[in-house]
Structure formats: structure tokens, C-alpha cells
mmCIF file of C-alpha atoms in Angstrom:
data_model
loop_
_atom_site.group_PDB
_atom_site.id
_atom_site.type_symbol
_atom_site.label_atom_id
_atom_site.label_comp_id
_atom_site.label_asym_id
_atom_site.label_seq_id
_atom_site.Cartn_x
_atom_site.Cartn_y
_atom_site.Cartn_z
ATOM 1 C CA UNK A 716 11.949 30.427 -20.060
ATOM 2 C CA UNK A 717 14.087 30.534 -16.818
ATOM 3 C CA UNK A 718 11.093 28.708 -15.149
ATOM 4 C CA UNK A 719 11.557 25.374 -17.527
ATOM 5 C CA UNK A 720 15.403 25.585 -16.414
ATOM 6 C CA UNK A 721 14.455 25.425 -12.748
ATOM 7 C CA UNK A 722 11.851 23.113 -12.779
ATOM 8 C CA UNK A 723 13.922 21.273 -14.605
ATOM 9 C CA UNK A 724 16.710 21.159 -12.108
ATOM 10 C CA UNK A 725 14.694 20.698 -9.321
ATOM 11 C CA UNK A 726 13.386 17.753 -10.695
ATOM 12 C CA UNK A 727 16.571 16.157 -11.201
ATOM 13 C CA UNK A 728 18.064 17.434 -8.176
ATOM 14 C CA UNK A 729 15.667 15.680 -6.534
ATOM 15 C CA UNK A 730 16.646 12.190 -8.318
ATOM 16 C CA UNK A 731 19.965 12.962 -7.350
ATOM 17 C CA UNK A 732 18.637 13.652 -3.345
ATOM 18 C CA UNK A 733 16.779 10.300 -3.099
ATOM 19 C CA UNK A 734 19.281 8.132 -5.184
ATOM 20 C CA UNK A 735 22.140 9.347 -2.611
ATOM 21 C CA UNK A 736 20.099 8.957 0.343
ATOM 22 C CA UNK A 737 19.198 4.886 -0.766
ATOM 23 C CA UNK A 738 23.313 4.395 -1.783
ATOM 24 C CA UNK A 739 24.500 5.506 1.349
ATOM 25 C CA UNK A 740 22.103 4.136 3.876
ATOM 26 C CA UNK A 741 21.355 0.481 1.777
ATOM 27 C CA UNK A 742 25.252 0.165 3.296
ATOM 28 C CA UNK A 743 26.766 2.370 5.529
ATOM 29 C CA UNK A 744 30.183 0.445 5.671
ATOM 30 C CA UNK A 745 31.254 2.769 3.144
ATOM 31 C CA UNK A 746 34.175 5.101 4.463
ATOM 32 C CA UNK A 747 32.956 8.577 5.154
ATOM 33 C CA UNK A 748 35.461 10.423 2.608
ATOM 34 C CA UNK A 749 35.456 7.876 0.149
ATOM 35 C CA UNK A 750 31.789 8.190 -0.485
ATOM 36 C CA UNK A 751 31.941 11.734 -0.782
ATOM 37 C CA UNK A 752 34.919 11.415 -3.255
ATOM 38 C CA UNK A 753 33.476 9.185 -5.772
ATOM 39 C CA UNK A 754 30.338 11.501 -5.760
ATOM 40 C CA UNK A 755 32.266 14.379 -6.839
ATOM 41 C CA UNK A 756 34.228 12.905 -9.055
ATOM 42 C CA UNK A 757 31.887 11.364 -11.063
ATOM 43 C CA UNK A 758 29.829 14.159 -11.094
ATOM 44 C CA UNK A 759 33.074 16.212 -12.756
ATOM 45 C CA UNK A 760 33.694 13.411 -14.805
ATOM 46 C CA UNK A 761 30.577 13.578 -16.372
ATOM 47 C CA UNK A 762 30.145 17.254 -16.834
ATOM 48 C CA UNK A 763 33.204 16.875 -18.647
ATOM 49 C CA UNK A 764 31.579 14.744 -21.040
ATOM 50 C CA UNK A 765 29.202 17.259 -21.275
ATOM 51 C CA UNK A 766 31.522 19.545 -21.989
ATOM 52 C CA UNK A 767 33.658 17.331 -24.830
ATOM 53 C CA UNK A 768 29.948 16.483 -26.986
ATOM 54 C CA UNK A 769 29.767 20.065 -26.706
ATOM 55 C CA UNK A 770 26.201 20.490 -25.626
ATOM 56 C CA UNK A 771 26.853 23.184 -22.980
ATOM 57 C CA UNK A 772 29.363 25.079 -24.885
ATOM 58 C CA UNK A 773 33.272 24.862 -25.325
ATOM 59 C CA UNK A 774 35.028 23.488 -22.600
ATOM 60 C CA UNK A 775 38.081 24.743 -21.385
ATOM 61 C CA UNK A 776 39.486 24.749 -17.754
ATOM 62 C CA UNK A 777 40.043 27.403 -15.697
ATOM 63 C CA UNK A 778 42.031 27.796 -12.522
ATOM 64 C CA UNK A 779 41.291 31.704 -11.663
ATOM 65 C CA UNK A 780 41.310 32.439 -7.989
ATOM 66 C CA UNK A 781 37.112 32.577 -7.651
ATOM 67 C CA UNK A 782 37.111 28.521 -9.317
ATOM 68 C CA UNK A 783 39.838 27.934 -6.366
ATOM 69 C CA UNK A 784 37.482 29.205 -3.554
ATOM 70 C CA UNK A 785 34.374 27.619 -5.334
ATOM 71 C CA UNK A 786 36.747 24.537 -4.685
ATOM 72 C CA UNK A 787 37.537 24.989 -1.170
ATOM 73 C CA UNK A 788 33.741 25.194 -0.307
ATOM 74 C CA UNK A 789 32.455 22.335 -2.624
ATOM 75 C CA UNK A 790 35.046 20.043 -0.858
ATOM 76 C CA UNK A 791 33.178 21.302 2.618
ATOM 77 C CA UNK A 792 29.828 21.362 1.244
ATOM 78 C CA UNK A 793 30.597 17.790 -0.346
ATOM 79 C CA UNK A 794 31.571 16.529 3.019
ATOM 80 C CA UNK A 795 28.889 18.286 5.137
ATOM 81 C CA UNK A 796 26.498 16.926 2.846
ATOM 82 C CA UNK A 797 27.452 13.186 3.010
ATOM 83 C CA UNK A 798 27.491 13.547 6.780
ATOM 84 C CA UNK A 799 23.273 14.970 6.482
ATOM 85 C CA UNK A 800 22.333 12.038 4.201
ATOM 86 C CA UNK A 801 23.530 9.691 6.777
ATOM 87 C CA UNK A 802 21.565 11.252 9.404
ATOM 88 C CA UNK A 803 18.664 13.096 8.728
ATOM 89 C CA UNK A 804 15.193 12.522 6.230
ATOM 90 C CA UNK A 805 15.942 13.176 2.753
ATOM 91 C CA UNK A 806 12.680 15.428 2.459
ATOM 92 C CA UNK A 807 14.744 17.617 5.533
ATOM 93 C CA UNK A 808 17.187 18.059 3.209
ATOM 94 C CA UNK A 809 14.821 20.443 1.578
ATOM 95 C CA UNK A 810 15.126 22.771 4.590
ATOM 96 C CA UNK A 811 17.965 24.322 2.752
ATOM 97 C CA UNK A 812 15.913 25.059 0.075
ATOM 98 C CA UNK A 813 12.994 27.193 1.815
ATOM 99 C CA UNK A 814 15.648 29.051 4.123
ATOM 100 C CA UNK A 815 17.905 30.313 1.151
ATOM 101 C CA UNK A 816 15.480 32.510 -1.008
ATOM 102 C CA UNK A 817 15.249 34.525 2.210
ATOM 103 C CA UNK A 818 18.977 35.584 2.246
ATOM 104 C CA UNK A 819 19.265 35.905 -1.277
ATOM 105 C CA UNK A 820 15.707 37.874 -1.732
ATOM 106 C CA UNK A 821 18.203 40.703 0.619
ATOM 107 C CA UNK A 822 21.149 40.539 -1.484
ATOM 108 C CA UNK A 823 18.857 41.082 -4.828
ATOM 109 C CA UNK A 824 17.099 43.941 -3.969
ATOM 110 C CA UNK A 825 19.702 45.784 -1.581
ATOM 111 C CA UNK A 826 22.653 45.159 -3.392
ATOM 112 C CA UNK A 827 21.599 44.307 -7.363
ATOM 113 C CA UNK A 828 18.962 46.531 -7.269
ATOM 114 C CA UNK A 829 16.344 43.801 -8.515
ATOM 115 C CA UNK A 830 12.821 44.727 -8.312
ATOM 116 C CA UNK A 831 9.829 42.306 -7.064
ATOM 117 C CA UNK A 832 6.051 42.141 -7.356
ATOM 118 C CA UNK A 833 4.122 41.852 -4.189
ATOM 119 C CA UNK A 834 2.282 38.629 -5.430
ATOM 120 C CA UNK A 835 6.152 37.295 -5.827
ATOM 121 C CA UNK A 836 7.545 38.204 -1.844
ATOM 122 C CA UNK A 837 4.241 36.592 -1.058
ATOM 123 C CA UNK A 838 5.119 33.329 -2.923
ATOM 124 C CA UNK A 839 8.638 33.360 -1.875
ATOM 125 C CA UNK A 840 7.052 33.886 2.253
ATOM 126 C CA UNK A 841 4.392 30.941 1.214
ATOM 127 C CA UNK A 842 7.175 28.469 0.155
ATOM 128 C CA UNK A 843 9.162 29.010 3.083
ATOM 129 C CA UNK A 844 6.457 28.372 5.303
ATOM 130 C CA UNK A 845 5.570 25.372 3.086
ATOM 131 C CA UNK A 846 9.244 24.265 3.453
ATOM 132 C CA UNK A 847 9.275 24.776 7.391
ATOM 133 C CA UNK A 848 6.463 22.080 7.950
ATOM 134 C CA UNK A 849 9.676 19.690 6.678
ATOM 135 C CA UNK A 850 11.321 20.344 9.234
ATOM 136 C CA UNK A 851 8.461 20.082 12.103
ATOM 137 C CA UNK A 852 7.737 16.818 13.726
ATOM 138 C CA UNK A 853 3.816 16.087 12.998
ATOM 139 C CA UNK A 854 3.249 14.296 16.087
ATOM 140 C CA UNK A 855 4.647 17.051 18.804
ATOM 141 C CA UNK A 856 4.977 19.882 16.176
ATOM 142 C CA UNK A 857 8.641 20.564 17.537
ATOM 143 C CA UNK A 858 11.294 20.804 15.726
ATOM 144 C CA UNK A 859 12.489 17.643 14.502
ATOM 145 C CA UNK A 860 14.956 15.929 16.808
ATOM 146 C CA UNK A 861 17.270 15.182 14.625
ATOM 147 C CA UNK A 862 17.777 18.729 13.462
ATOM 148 C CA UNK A 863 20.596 19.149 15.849
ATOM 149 C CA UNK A 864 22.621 22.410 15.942
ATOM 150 C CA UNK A 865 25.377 20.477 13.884
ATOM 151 C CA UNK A 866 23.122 19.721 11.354
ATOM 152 C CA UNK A 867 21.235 23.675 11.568
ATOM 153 C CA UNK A 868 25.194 25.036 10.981
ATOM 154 C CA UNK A 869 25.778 22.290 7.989
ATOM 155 C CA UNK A 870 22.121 24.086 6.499
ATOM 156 C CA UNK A 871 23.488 27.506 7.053
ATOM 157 C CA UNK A 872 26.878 26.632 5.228
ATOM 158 C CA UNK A 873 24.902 25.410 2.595
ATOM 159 C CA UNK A 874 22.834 28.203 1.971
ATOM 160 C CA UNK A 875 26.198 29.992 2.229
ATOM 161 C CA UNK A 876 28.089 27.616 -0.486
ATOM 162 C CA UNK A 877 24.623 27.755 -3.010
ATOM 163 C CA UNK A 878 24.972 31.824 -2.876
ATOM 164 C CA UNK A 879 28.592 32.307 -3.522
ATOM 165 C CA UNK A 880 28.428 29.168 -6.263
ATOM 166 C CA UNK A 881 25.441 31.536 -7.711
ATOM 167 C CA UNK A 882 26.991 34.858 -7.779
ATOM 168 C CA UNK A 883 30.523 33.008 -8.458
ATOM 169 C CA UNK A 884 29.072 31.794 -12.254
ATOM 170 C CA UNK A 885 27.565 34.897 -12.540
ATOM 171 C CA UNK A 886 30.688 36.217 -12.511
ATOM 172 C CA UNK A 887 32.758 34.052 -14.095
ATOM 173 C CA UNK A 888 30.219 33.771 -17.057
ATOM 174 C CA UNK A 889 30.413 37.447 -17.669
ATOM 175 C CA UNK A 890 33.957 37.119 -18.020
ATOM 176 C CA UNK A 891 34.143 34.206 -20.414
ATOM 177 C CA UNK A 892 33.942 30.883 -18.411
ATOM 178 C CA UNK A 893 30.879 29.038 -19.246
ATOM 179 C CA UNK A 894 28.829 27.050 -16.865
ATOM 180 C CA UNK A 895 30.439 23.792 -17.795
ATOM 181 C CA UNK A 896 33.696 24.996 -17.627
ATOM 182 C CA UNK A 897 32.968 25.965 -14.395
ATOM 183 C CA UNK A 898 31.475 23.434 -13.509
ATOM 184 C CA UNK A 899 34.057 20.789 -14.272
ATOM 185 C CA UNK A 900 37.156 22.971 -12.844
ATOM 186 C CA UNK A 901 36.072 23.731 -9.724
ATOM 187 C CA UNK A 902 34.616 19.872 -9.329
ATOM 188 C CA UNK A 903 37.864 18.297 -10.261
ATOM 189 C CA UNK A 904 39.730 20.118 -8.190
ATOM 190 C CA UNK A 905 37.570 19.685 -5.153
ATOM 191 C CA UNK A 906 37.758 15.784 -5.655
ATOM 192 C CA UNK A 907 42.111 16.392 -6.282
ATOM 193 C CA UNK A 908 41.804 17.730 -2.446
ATOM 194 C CA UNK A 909 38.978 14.748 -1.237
ATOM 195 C CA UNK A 910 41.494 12.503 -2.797
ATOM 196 C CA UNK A 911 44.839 14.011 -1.111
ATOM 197 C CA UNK A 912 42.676 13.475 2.411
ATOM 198 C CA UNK A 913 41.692 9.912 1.706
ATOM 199 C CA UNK A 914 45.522 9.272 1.020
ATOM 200 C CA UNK A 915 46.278 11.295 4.102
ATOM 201 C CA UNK A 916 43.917 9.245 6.100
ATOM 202 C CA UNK A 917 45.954 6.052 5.213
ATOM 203 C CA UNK A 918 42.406 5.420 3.699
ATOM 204 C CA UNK A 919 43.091 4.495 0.034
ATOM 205 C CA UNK A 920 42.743 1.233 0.320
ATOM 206 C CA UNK A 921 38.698 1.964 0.726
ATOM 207 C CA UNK A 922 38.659 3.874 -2.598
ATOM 208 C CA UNK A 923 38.709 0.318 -4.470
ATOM 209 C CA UNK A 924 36.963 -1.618 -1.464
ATOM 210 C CA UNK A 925 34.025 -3.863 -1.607
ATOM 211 C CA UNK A 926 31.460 -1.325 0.055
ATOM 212 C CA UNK A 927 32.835 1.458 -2.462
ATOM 213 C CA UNK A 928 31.980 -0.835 -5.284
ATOM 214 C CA UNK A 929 29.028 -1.844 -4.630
ATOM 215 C CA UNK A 930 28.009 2.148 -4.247
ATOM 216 C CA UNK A 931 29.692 3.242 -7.614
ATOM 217 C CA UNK A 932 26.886 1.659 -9.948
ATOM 218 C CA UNK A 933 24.226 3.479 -7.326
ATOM 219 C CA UNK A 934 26.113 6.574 -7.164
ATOM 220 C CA UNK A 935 26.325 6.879 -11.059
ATOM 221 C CA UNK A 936 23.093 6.945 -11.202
ATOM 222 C CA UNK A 937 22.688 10.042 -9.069
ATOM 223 C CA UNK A 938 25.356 12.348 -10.647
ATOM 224 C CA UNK A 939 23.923 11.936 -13.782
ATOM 225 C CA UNK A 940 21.245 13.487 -12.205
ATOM 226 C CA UNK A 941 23.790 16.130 -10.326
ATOM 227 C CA UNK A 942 24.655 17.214 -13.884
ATOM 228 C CA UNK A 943 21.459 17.858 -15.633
ATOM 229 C CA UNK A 944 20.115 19.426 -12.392
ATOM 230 C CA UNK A 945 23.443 21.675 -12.560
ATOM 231 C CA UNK A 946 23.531 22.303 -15.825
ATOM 232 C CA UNK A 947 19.855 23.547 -15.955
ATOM 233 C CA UNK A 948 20.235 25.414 -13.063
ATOM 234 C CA UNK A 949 23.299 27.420 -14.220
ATOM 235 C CA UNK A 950 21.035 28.251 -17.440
ATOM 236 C CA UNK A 951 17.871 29.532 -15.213
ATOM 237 C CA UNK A 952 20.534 31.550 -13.360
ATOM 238 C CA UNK A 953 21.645 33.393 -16.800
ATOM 239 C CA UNK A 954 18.386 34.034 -17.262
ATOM 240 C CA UNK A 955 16.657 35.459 -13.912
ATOM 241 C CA UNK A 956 17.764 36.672 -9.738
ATOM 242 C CA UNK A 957 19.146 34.203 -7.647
ATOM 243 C CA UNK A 958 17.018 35.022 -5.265
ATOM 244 C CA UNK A 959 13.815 33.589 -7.809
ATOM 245 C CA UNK A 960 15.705 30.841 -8.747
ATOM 246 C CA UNK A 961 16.325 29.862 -5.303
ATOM 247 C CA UNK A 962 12.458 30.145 -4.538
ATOM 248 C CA UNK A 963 11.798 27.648 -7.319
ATOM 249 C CA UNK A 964 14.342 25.367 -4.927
ATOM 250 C CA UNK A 965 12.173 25.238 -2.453
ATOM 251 C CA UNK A 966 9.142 23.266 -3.937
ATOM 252 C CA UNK A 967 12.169 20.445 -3.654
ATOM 253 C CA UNK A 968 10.571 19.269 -0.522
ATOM 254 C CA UNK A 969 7.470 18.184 -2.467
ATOM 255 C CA UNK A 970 9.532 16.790 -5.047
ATOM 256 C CA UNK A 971 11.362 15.045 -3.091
ATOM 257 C CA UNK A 972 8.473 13.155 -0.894
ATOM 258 C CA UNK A 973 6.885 12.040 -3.977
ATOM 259 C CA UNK A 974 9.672 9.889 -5.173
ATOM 260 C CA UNK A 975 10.710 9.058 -1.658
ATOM 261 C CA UNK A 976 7.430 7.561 -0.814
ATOM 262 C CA UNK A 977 7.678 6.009 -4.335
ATOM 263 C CA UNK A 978 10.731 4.407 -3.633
ATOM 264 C CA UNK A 979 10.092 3.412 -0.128
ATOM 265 C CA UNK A 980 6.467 2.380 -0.320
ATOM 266 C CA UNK A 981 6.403 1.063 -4.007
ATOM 267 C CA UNK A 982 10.185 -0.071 -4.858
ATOM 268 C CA UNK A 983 10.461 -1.375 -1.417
ATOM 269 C CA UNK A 984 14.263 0.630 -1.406
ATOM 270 C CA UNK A 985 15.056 1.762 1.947
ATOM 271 C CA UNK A 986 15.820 5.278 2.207
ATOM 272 C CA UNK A 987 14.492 5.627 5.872
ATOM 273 C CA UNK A 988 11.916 8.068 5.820
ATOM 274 C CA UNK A 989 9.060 8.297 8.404
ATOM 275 C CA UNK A 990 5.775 7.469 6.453
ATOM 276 C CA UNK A 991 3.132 7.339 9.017
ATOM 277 C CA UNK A 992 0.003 8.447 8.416
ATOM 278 C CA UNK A 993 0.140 11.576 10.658
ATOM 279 C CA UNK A 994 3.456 12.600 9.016
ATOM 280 C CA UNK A 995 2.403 12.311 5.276
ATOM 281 C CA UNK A 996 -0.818 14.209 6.401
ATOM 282 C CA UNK A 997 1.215 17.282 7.916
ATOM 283 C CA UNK A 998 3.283 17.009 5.043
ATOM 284 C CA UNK A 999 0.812 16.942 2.650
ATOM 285 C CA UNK A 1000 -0.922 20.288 4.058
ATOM 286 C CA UNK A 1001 3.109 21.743 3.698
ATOM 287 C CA UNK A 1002 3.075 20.850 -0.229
ATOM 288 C CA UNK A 1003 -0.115 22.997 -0.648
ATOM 289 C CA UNK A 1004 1.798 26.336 0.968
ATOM 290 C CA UNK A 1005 4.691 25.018 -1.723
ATOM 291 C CA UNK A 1006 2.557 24.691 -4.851
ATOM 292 C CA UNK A 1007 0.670 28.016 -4.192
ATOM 293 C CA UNK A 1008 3.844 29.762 -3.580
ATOM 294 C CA UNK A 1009 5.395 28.320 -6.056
ATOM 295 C CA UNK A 1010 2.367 29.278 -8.559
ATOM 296 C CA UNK A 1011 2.926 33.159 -7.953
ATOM 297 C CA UNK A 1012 6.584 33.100 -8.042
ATOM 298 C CA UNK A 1013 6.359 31.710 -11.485
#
């Protein structure tokens, strides 16, 4: 059952991916906090419907010291994650995917105690590799250029932010906060602190400016996606590891080139990815290591 919740998540995380990648870069006068403020709020602002229908449980907020740190990083992630959308491929994005079942596969077995079939560590190793062709250049099979040491410290914070939000609701759910509730009091409070720097900033005119309004309809679009992928993936983690949760993550990249070439090729909706023929060809050869791995994960 955990499987439909991940699949499911990926799937809509993936929505969410492209859908932020073609509102950012359609217009990038957009200020740089703003952007990553109205993402976050609306994304807490509809969780908390979520939360009032009642289809995820009661809702109810909480302000314990683990939802405070959970804050802190989603404000950093938030930020570091607007700056990757404006300059590197959506489908890179999915490097983060492939490099965190690695770290968590260590924490599950050394520290939970969590057991693994071979055929599984040789899916998680096969989507990894399927995830690393991402983020090689077809043409000189370097290391993509635009995978600067910035943006290979913004991955690794990442990785770090998508453990301790794992382990956090792990936590937090055995002690009576459900996912929404989580959810929803750690986002508002993130966008509180987004929107204490955009006042800071002497920015606050932006929030209500013509490039912000033309991205709220766009962006809307996109955290509804946030929230189902969220949502889902809070369930799959109630259900199974992180670690094999996270391994589901990394078919993203697949995911993620399928509706980015459907965008870009079909919609005619720029989301600048490099389509070549060489490139989709090395990247189709990466989605077979994904669906295989993914295959004996599941």
C-alpha cells in the first residue's frame, strides 16, 4: 500500500517541479523572496484547507520546538530551491532524489535497525545510477556545467532538510501531531519569517506587484500539487523506511522529463530544458536503470 502513496507523490511532485520551473522562468522579474513567499504560503494555505474538510485528519496547530526547526530549514530549503529553478534543468532537480536514498539507506539499517533484501540495495544502487545520467552532460559526459559547487551544497542541504522533515513527522506523528497539522504549522510559520525578510528588504511593495501577479494564478497551480504530493508522501512514510520511500523519489527524474518534454515540445511552454536528440537519447538509456530499479524496490 505504501507504494500507491509514493507513486502517488512522485507524480504530483513532479507537476509541482515543472509548473514552478515554467512560472519562474516565463518571467524572471519576479523578486527573488517574493516568489519563494507566495509558494509557501499558498502551499500552507491550502493544506489548511485540507485540514478544515477534514480529509487528512483533525487539524490543530502546533508550535513544539521540532515544528520550529522544521521551520527554520523549510524557509532555507524554500529559498535554496527558488534560487535552483532559476538556474539549473528541472529534470537536474531530480539529482536530489537519486543521492538521498543513499544517506538514508545508512541511517535505516545502522540506526533503526531496518532490514533489506538484496534484490532491494540492488534497486536502490540501479536508481541512483539511473538518476546520475541527469546530471551528466550527453555530449562530453562531464558533469553538467551548471552543477556548480553552489548548486552541489543547495543538493546536499536538501537531502539534509528531506531527512530531518522525514524523521521529524515520524516523530511528531507518534506523539499526536498528524501530517497535516504538521504540515500546515511548520509551513505558516516558515512563510511568517519569508514575510518578516521581504519587509526587512524594504521589498513589500513586490508582494502585490505586477510580476507577482501574474505568477500567483501559475503558482496555484503548483502547490496544489505540493499538497497532494505531501500529503501522500507523509502517508507512504507511516507506512514503510525512509530510506524506501526515498528510493521511490528517485524515478522523479523520469517523471519529470516526460511532462517537461510535454510541456516544452507539445504546449510550446518554456521551461528551458535541453531537448536535443543526443540528450533525450542519454536520458532515455538513464530512465531504463530508473524503471528497473524502481521495479525491485517495489
Amino acid at each position: 500500500m505504501w507504494q500507491f502513496f509514493a507513486l502517488g507523490s512522485l507524480f504530483a511532485s513532479a507537476g509541482e517541479s515543472v509548473v514552478d520551473k515554467y512560472a519562474l522562468v516565463s518571467d524572471r522579474k519576479i523578486d527573488y523572496v517574493v516568489a519563494t513567499f507566495w509558494r509557501l504560503l499558498f502551499f500552507s494555505l491550502l493544506t489548511l484547507a485540507v485540514g478544515v474538510i477534514g480529509w487528512a485528519g483533525p487539524l490543530h496547530l502546533a508550535l513544539t520546538p521540532a515544528v520550529v526547526f522544521i521551520a527554520f530549514l523549510s524557509l532555507l530549503n524554500s529559498l535554496c530551491y527558488t534560487y535552483l529553478m532559476w538556474h539549473v534543468e528541472v529534470t537536474e532537480i531530480g539529482v536530489i532524489a537519486y543521492l538521498a536514498p543513499f544517506a538514508f539507506l545508512g541511517i535505516d539499517t545502522t540506526i533503526l535497525q531496518t532490514h533489506f533484501s538484496s534484490g532491494e540495495i540492488v534497486g536502490i544502487i540501479l536508481l541512483v545510477l539511473g538518476g546520475l545520467g541527469f546530471a551528466i552532460d550527453a555530449k562530453t559526459h562531464h558533469m553538467k556545467k551548471d552543477l556548480s559547487l553552489r548548486v552541489w551544497v543547495m543538493f546536499a542541504f536538501g537531502i539534509f532538510f528531506t531527512g530531518a522533515l522525514a524523521y521529524t513527522l515520524k516523530y511528531v506523528n507518534a506523539n499526536g501531531i498528524n501530517s497535516v497539522s504538521f504540515f500546515v504549522s511548520y509551513g505558516l510559520l516558515a512563510s511568517a519569517g519569508l514575510l518578516a525578510i521581504t519587509i526587512l528588504r524594504g521589498r513589500s511593495r513586490k508582494l502585490f506587484a505586477k510580476p507577482a501577479l501574474v505568477y500567483l494564478p501559475r503558482i496555484l497551480i503548483s502547490k496544489a500539487f505540493d499538497t497532494v504530493s505531501s500529503l501522500f508522501w507523509a502517508q507512504a512514510l507511516l507506512l514503510a523506511s525512509v530510506s524506501k520511500v526515498s528510493a521511490i523519489g528517485a524515478l522523479q527524474p523520469f517523471v519529470l522529463f516526460v511532462l517537461t518534454v510535454f510541456m516544452q515540445k507539445v504546449l510550446k511552454m518554456r521551461v528551458d530544458e535541453k531537448l536535443n536528440r543526443t540528450r533525450m537519447e542519454w536520458k532515455a538509456a538513464a530512465m531504463c536503470f530508473l524503471v528497473v530499479g524502481g521495479m525491485l524496490v517495489t
